[in-house]
Tab-separated table of C-alpha atoms in Angstrom:
chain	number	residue	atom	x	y	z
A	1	UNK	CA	-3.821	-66.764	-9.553
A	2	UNK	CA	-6.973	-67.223	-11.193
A	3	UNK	CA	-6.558	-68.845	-15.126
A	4	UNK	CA	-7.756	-66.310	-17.745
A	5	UNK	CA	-8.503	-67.848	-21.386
A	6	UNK	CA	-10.299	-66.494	-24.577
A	7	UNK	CA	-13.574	-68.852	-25.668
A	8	UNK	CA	-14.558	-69.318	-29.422
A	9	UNK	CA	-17.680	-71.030	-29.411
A	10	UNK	CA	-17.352	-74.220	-31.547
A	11	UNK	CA	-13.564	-73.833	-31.888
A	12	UNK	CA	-11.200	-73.468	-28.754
A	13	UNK	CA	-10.668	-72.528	-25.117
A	14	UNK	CA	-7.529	-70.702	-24.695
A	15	UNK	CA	-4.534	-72.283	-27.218
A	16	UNK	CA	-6.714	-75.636	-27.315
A	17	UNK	CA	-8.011	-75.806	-30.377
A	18	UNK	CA	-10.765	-78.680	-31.213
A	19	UNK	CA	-9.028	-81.216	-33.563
A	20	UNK	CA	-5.581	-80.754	-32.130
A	21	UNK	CA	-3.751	-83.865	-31.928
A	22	UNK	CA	-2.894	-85.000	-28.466
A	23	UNK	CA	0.923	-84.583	-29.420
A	24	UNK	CA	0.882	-81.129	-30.168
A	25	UNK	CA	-1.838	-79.935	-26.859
A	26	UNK	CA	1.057	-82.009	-25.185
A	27	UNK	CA	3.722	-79.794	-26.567
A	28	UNK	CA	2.355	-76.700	-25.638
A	29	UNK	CA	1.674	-77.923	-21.596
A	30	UNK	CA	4.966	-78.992	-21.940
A	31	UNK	CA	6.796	-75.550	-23.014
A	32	UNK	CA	4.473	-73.562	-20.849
A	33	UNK	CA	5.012	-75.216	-17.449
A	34	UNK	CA	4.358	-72.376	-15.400
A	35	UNK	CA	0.572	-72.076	-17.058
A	36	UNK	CA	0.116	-75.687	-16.426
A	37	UNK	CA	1.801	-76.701	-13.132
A	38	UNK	CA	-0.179	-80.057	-12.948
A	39	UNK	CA	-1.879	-82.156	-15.318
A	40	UNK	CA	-4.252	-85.368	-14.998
A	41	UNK	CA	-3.850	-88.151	-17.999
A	42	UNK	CA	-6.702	-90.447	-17.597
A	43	UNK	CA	-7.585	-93.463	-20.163
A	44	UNK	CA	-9.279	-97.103	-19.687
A	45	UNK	CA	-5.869	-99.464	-19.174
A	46	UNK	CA	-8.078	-102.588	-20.650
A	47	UNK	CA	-9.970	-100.727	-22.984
A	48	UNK	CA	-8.553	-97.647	-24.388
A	49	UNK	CA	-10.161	-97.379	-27.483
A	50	UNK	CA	-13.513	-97.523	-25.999
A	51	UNK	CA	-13.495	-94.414	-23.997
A	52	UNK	CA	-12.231	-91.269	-24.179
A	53	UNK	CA	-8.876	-90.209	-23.314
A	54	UNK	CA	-8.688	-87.082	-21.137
A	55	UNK	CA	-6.216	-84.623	-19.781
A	56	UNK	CA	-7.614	-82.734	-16.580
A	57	UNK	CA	-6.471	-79.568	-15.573
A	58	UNK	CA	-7.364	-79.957	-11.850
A	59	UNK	CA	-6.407	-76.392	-10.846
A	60	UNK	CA	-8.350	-74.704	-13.520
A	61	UNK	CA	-11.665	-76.651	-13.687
A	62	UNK	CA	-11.971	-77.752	-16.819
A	63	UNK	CA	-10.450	-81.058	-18.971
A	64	UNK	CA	-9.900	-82.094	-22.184
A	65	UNK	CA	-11.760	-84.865	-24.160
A	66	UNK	CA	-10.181	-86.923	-27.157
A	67	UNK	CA	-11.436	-89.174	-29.674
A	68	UNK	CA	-9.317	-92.556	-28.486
A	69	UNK	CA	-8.995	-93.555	-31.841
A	70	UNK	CA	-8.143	-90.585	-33.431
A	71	UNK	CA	-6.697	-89.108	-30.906
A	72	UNK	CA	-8.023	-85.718	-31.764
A	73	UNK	CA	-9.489	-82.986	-29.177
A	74	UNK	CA	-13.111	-83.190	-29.809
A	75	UNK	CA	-14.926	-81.974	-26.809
A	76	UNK	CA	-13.681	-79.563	-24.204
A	77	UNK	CA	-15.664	-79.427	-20.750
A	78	UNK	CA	-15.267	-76.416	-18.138
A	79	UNK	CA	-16.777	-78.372	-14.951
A	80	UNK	CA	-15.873	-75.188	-12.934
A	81	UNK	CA	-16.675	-72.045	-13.695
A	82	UNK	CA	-14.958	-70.371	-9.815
A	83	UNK	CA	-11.629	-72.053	-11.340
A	84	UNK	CA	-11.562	-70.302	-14.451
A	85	UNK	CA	-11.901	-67.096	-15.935
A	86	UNK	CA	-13.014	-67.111	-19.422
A	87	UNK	CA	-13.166	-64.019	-21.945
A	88	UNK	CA	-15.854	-63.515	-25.023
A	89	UNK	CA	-15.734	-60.397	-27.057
A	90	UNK	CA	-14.865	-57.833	-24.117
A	91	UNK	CA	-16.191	-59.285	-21.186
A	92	UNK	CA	-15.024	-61.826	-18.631
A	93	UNK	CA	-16.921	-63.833	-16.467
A	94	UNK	CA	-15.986	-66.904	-13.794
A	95	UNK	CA	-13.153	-67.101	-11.045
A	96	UNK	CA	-14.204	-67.337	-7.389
A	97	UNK	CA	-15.224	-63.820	-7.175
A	98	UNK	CA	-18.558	-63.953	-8.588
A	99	UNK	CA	-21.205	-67.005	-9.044
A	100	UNK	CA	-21.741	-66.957	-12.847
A	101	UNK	CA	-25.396	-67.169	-13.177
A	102	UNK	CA	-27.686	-67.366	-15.918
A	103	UNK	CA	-28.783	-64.118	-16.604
A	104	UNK	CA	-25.176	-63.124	-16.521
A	105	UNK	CA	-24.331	-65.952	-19.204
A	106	UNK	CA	-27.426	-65.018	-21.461
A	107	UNK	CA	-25.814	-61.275	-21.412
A	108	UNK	CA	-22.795	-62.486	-22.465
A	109	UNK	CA	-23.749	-64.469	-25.284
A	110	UNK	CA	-27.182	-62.933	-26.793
A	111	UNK	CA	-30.030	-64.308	-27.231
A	112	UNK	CA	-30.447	-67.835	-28.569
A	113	UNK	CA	-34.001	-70.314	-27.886
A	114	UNK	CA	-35.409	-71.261	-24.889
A	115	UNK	CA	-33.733	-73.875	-23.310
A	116	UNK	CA	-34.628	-77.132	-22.589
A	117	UNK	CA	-35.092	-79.224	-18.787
A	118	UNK	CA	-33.666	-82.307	-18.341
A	119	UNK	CA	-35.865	-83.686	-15.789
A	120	UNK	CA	-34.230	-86.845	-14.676
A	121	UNK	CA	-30.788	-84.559	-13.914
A	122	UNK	CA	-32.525	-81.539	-12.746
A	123	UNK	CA	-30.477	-79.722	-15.116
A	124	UNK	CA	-31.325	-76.978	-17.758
A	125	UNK	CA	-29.539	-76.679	-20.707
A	126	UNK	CA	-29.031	-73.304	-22.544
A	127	UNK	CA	-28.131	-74.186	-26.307
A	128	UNK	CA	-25.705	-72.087	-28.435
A	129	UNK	CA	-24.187	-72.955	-31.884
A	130	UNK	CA	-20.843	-75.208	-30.436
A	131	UNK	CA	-21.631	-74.178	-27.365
A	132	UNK	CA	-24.069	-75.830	-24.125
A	133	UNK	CA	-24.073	-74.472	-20.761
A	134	UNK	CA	-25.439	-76.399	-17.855
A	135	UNK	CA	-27.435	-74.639	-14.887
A	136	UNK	CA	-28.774	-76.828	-11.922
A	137	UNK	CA	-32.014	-76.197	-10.984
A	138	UNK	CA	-33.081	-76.706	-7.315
A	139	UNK	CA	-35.804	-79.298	-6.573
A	140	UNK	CA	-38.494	-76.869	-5.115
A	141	UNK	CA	-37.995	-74.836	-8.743
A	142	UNK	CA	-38.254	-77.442	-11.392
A	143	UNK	CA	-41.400	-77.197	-12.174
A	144	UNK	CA	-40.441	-73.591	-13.769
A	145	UNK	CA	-38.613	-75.491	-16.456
A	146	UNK	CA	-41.157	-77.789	-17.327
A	147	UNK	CA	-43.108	-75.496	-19.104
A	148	UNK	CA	-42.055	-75.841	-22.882
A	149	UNK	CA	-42.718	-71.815	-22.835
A	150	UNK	CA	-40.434	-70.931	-20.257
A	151	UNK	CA	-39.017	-67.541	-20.486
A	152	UNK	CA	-35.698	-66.701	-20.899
A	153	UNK	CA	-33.276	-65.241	-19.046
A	154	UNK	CA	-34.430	-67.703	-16.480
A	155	UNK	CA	-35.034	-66.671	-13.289
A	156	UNK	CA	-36.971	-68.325	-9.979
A	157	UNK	CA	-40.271	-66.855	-8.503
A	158	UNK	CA	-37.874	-65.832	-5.598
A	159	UNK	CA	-35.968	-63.388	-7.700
A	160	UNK	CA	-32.597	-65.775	-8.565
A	161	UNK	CA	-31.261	-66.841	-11.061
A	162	UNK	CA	-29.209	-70.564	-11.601
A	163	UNK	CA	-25.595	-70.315	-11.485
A	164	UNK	CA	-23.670	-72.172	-14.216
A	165	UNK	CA	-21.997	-75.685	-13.547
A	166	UNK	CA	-20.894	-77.053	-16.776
A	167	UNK	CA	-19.859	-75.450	-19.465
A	168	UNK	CA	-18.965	-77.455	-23.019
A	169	UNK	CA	-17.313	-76.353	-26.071
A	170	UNK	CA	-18.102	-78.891	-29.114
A	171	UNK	CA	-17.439	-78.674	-32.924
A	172	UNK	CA	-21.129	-78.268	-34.821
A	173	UNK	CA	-21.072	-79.558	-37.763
A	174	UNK	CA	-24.082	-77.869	-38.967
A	175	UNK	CA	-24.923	-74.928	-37.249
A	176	UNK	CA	-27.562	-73.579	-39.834
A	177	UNK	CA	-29.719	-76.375	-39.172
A	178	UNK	CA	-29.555	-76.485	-35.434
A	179	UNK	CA	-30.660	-72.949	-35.211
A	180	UNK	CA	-33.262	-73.278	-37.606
A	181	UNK	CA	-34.970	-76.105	-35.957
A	182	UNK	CA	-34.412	-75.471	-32.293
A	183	UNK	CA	-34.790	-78.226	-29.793
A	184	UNK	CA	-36.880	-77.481	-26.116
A	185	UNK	CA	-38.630	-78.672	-23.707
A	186	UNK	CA	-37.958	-81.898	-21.395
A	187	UNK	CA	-37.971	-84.547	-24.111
A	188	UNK	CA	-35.115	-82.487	-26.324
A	189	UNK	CA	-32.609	-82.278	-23.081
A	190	UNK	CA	-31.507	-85.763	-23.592
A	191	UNK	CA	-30.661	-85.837	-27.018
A	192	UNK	CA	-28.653	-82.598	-26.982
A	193	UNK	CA	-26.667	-83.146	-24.082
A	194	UNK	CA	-26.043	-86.646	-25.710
A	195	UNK	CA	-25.356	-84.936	-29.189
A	196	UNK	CA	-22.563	-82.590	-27.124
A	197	UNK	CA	-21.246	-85.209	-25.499
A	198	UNK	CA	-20.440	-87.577	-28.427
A	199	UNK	CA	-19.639	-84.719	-30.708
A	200	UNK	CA	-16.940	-85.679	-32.874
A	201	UNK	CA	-13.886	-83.468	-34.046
A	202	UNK	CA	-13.722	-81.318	-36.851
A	203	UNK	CA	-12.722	-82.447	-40.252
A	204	UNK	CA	-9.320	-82.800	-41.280
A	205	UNK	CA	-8.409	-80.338	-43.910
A	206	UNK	CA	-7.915	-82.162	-47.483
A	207	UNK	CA	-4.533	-82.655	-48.027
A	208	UNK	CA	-3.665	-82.751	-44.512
A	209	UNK	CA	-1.290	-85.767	-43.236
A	210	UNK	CA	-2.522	-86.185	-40.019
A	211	UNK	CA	-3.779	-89.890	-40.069
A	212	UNK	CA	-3.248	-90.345	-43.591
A	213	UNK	CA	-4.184	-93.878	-44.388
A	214	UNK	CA	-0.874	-95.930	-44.782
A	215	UNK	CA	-1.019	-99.491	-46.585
A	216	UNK	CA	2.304	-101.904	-45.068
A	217	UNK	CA	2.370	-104.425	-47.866
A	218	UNK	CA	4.248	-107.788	-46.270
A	219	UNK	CA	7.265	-108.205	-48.191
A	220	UNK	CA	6.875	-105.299	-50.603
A	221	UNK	CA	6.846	-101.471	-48.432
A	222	UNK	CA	4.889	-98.987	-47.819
A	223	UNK	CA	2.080	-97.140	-49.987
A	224	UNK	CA	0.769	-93.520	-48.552
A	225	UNK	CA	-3.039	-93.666	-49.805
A	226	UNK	CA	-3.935	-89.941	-49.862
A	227	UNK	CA	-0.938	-88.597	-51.273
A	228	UNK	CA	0.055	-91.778	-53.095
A	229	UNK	CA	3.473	-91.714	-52.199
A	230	UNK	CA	5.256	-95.263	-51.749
A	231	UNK	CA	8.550	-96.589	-50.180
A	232	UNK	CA	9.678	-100.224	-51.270
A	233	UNK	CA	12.112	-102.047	-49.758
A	234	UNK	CA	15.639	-101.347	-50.924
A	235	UNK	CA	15.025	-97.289	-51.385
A	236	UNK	CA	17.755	-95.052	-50.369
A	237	UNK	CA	18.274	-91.987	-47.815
A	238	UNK	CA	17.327	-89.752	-50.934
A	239	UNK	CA	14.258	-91.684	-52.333
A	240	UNK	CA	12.749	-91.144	-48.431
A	241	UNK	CA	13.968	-87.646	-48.270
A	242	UNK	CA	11.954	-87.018	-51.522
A	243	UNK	CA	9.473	-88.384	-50.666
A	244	UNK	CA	8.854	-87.441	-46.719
A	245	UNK	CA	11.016	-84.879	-46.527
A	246	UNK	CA	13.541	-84.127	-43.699
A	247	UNK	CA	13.423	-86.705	-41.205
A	248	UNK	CA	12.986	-85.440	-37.218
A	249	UNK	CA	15.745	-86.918	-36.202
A	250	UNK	CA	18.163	-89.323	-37.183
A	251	UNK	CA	19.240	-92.598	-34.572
A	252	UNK	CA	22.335	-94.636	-35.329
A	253	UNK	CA	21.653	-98.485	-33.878
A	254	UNK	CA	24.496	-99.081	-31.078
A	255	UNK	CA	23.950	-102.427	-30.204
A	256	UNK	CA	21.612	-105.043	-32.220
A	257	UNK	CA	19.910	-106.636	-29.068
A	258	UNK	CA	17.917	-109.233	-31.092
A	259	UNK	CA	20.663	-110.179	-33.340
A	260	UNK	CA	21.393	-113.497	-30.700
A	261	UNK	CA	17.998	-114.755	-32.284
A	262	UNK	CA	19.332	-114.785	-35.787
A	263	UNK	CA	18.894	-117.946	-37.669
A	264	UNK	CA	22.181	-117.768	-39.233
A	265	UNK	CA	25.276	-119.213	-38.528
A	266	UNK	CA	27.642	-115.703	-37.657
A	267	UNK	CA	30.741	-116.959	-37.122
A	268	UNK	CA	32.339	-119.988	-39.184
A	269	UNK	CA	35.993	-119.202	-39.704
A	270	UNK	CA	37.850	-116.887	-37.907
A	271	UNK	CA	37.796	-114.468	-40.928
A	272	UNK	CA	34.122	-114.201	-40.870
A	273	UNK	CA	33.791	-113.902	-37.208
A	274	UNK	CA	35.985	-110.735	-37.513
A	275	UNK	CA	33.669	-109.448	-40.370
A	276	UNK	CA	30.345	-110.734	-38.196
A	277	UNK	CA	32.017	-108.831	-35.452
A	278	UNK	CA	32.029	-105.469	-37.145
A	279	UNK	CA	28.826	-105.919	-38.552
A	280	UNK	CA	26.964	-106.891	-35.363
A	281	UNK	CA	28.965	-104.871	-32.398
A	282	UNK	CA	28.738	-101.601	-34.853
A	283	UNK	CA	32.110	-100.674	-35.999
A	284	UNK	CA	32.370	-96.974	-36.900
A	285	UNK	CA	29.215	-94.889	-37.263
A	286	UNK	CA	29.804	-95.013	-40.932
A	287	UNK	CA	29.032	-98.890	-40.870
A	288	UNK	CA	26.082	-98.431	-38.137
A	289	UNK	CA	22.850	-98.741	-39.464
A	290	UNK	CA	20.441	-95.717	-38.916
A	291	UNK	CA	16.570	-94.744	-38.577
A	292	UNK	CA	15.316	-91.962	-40.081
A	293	UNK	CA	12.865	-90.866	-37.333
A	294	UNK	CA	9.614	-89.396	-38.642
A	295	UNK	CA	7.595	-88.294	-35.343
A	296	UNK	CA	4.936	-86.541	-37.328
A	297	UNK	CA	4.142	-89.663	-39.219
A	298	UNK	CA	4.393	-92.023	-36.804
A	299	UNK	CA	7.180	-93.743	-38.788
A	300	UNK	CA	10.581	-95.197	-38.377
A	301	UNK	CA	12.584	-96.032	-41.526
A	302	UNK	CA	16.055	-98.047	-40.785
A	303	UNK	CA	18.772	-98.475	-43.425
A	304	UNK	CA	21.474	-100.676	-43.588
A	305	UNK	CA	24.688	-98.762	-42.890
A	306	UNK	CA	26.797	-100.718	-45.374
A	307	UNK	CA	24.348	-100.426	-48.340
A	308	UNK	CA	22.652	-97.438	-47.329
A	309	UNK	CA	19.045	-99.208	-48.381
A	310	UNK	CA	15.868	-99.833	-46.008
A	311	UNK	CA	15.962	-102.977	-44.532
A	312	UNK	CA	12.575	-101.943	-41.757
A	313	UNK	CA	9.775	-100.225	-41.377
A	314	UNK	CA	8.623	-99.603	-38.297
A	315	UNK	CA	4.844	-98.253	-37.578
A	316	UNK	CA	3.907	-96.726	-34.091
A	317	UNK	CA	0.185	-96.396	-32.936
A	318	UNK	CA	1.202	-93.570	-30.121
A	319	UNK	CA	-0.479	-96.226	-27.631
A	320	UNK	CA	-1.503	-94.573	-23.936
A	321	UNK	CA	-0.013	-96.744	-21.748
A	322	UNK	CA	2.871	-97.680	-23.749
A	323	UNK	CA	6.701	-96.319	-22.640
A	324	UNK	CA	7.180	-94.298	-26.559
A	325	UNK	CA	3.488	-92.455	-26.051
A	326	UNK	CA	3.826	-88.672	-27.114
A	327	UNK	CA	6.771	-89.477	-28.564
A	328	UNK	CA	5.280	-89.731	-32.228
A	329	UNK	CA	1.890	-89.161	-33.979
A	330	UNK	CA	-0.306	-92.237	-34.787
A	331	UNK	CA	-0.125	-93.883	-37.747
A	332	UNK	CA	-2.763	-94.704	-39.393
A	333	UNK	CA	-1.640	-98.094	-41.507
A	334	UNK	CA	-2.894	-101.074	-42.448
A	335	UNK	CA	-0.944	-104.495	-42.781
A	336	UNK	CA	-2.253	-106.112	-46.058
A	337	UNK	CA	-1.152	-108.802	-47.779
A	338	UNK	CA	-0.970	-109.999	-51.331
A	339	UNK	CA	-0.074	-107.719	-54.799
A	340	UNK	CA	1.481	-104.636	-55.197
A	341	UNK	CA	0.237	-101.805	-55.232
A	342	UNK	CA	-3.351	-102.422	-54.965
A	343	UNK	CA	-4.828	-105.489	-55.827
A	344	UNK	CA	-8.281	-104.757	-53.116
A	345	UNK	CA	-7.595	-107.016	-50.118
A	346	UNK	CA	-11.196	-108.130	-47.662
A	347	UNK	CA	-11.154	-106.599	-44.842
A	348	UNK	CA	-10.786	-109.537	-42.594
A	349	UNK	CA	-7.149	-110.034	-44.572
A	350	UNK	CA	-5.906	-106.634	-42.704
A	351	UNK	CA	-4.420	-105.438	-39.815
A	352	UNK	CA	-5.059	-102.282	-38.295
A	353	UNK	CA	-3.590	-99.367	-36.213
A	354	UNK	CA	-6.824	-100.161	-33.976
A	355	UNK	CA	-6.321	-104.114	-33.896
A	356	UNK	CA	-6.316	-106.162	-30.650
A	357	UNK	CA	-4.400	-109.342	-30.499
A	358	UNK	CA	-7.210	-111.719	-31.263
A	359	UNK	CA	-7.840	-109.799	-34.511
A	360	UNK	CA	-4.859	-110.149	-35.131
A	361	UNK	CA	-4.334	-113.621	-35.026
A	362	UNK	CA	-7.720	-114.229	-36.390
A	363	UNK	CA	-5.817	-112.909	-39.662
A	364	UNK	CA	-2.341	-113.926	-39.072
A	365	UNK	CA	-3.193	-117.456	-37.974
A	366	UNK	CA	-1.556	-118.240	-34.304
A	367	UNK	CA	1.943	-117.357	-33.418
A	368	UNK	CA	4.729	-119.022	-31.309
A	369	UNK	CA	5.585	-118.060	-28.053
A	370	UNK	CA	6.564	-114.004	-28.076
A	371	UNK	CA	9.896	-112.554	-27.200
A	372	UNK	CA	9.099	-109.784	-24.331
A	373	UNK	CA	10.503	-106.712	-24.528
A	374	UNK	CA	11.301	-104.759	-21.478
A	375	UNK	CA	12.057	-100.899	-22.311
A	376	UNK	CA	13.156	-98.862	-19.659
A	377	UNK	CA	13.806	-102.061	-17.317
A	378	UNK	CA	12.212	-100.417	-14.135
A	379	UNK	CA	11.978	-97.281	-14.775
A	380	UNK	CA	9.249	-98.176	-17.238
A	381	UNK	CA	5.765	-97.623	-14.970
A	382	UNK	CA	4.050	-99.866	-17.707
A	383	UNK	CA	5.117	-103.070	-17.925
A	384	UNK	CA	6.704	-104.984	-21.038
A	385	UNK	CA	5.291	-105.831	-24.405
A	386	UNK	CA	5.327	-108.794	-26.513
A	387	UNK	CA	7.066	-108.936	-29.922
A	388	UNK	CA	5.047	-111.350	-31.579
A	389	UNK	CA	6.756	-112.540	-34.831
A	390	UNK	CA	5.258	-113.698	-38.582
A	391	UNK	CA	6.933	-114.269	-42.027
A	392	UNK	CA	8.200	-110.112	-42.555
A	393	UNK	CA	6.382	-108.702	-39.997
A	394	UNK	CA	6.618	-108.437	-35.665
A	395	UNK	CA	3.803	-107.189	-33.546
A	396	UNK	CA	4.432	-105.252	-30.891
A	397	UNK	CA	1.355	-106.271	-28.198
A	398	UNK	CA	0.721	-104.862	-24.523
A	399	UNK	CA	-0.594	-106.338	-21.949
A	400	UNK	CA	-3.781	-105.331	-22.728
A	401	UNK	CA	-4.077	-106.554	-25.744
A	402	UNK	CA	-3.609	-103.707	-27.909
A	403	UNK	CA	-1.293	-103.427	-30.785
A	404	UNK	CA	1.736	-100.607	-29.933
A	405	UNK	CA	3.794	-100.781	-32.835
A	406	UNK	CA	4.229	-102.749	-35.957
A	407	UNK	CA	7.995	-103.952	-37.930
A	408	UNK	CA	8.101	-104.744	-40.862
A	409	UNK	CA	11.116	-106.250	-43.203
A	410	UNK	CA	11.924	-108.113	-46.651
A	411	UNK	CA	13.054	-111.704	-46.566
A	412	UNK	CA	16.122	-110.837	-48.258
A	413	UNK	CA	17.455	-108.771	-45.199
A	414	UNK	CA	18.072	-110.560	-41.790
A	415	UNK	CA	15.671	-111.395	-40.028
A	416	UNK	CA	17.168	-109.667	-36.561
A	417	UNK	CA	19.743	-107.217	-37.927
């Protein structure tokens, strides 16, 4: 059964909408099954924030392209057209049927300027607003294309036409000017193909929460730049629930593994190892401390469960190749140190979401040897991370080098409790 999707130039294919959060195109794979029997997840393991990351839809022809940073939808590439059926206005063209040829393309979507040849690919490129279809041309034809005048629709002395091989859907950020000034010829082809390729994703919406900028002040909590919301250590269940609003779920600690690394002494009389006891083995879930689990932010809040105050904040990047990914949203913070709120810290006294290890100590200074952390034991396919630990704050560090998730505490509170 051949894959039938509606196309909005310069917005979506189908339910994919450019700008979607990986999460949430995740989601939707993941309640619709039967659309989407199998799905490819392919990143850079040593350098994931270099390149893009990109979930192929083998069966259908065409894949997905996110900003790695970001992780936004920002380019989505049919690569083929006999896969695929796509519908515009009240046509459809593609599947194995057919060849979807030029003429049959230019039909479809009106008239728009000549192309322009790309010489070095044999390829011409046929330029819409968010929109760029690619059509091979054979070898004994190019010379067709390299006339700047070239008519369009193009066909070959012979009486064909080229069939479509690529076809790319990309957010234009200014549409009015790329129609008014058209590109063509064979020096253009480059530089729009290139401008497709790196096209960014659309603008967030003002207001919106998606990688809102989030200051972790060592020590102090947490400030929420674009809403200007902030969480200090010490805040209750209701302060939180103010201010974030209902939590996505809500995860009562069973069994404090790290609490063996505690620099106190637990058990002195046999009084207080009875209290220690109940404190560290969990007691009743009333005594248990809890996270509030915000997914959406990318956020972890725990509370004590005797005092019913935050004690950690814990900050998730939604790394690829780490055992929690798709399990929350990245956040978007930045470990500062110094005054609060908002004395202006350099940049090179900051941490960010994007950080690798060396940038990190470059700020942090150099750090004992790290604690590893094994989640999953083997059913994890990726390997453990490293907790490295400073004065109020642990790094979470793969093995590549890249940061996975931040914790952050107050001195006042244990340091492993």
């Amino acid at each position: 059964m051949v894959f039938t999707v509606e196309l909005r130039p310069g917005n979506s294919l189908g339910m994919f909408a450019l700008g979607m959060p990986v999460s949430e195109v995740l989601k939707h794979i993941q309640d619709n099954e039967d659309l989407y029997p199998r799905i490819e997840i392919k990143y850079s393991e040593q350098e994931p924030l270099d390149h893009d990351l990109v979930l192929n839809f083998p069966g259908s022809g065409f894949h997905l392209r996110f900003d790695p940073c970001t992780q936004r939808l920002r380019l989505i590439e049919i690569y083929d057209v006999s896969r695929i059926q796509v519908r515009y206005a009240n046509s459809i063209v593609g599947g194995p049927e057919s060849p979807t040829t030029f003429v049959q393309m230019y039909s479809l979507f009106g008239p728009t300027y000549p192309g322009s040849f790309d010489s070095g690919r044999n390829v011409y490129l046929l330029h819409y607003p968010g929109l760029l279809l690619l059509f091979p041309i054979p070898a004994p034809y190019a010379s067709c294309c390299m006339n700047l005048q070239a008519e369009v629709p193009l066909e070959f002395p012979d009486g064909t036409t080229p069939v479509v091989s690529r076809l790319c859907v990309y957010h234009c950020r200014d549409e009015a000017s790329s129609l008014s000034q058209p590109s063509t010829g064979v020096h253009a082809a480059p530089h729009i193909l290139s401008r497709v390729v790196n096209a960014a994703p659309p603008t967030l919406h003002p207001g919106s929460s998606y990688m809102e900028k989030v200051e972790a002040w060592l020590g102090r909590g947490l400030r929420f730049v674009g809403s200007e919301r902030a969480m200090e250590f010490g805040c209750t269940p209701q302060d939180v629930w103010a201010d974030l609003g209902a939590p996505g779920g809500i995860t009562y600690k069973n069994v404090d593994t790290m609490v063996i690394h505690a620099k106190q002494e637990m058990c002195t009389s046999g009084a207080n190892s009875t209290a220690g006891a109940a404190g560290v083995g969990g007691g009743g879930a009333s005594s248990r401390d809890y996270f509030y689990n915000y997914y959406r932010l990318g956020l972890d809040v725990l509370f004590d469960g005797h005092l019913h105050e935050a004690k950690k904040f814990v900050l998730h990047t939604n790394a690829v190749g780490h055992v929690d990914f798709n399990t929350y949203l990245k956040c978007n913070f930045v470990v500062r140190r110094g005054a609060w709120p908002g004395e202006e810290e350099q940049a090179e006294d900051s941490v960010g979401a994007d950080a690798t290890w060396a940038r990190i100590q470059q700020v942090m200074g150099p750090a004992q040897r790290p604690a590893v952390n094994v989640s999953g034991s083997a059913c994890n396919p990726f390997g453990p991370t490293y907790m490295y630990g400073y004065p109020n704050v642990v790094f979470e560090v793969m093995k590549n080098g890249h940061l996975a998730s931040v914790t952050l505490w107050k001195a006042e509170y244990p340091t492993f409790g």
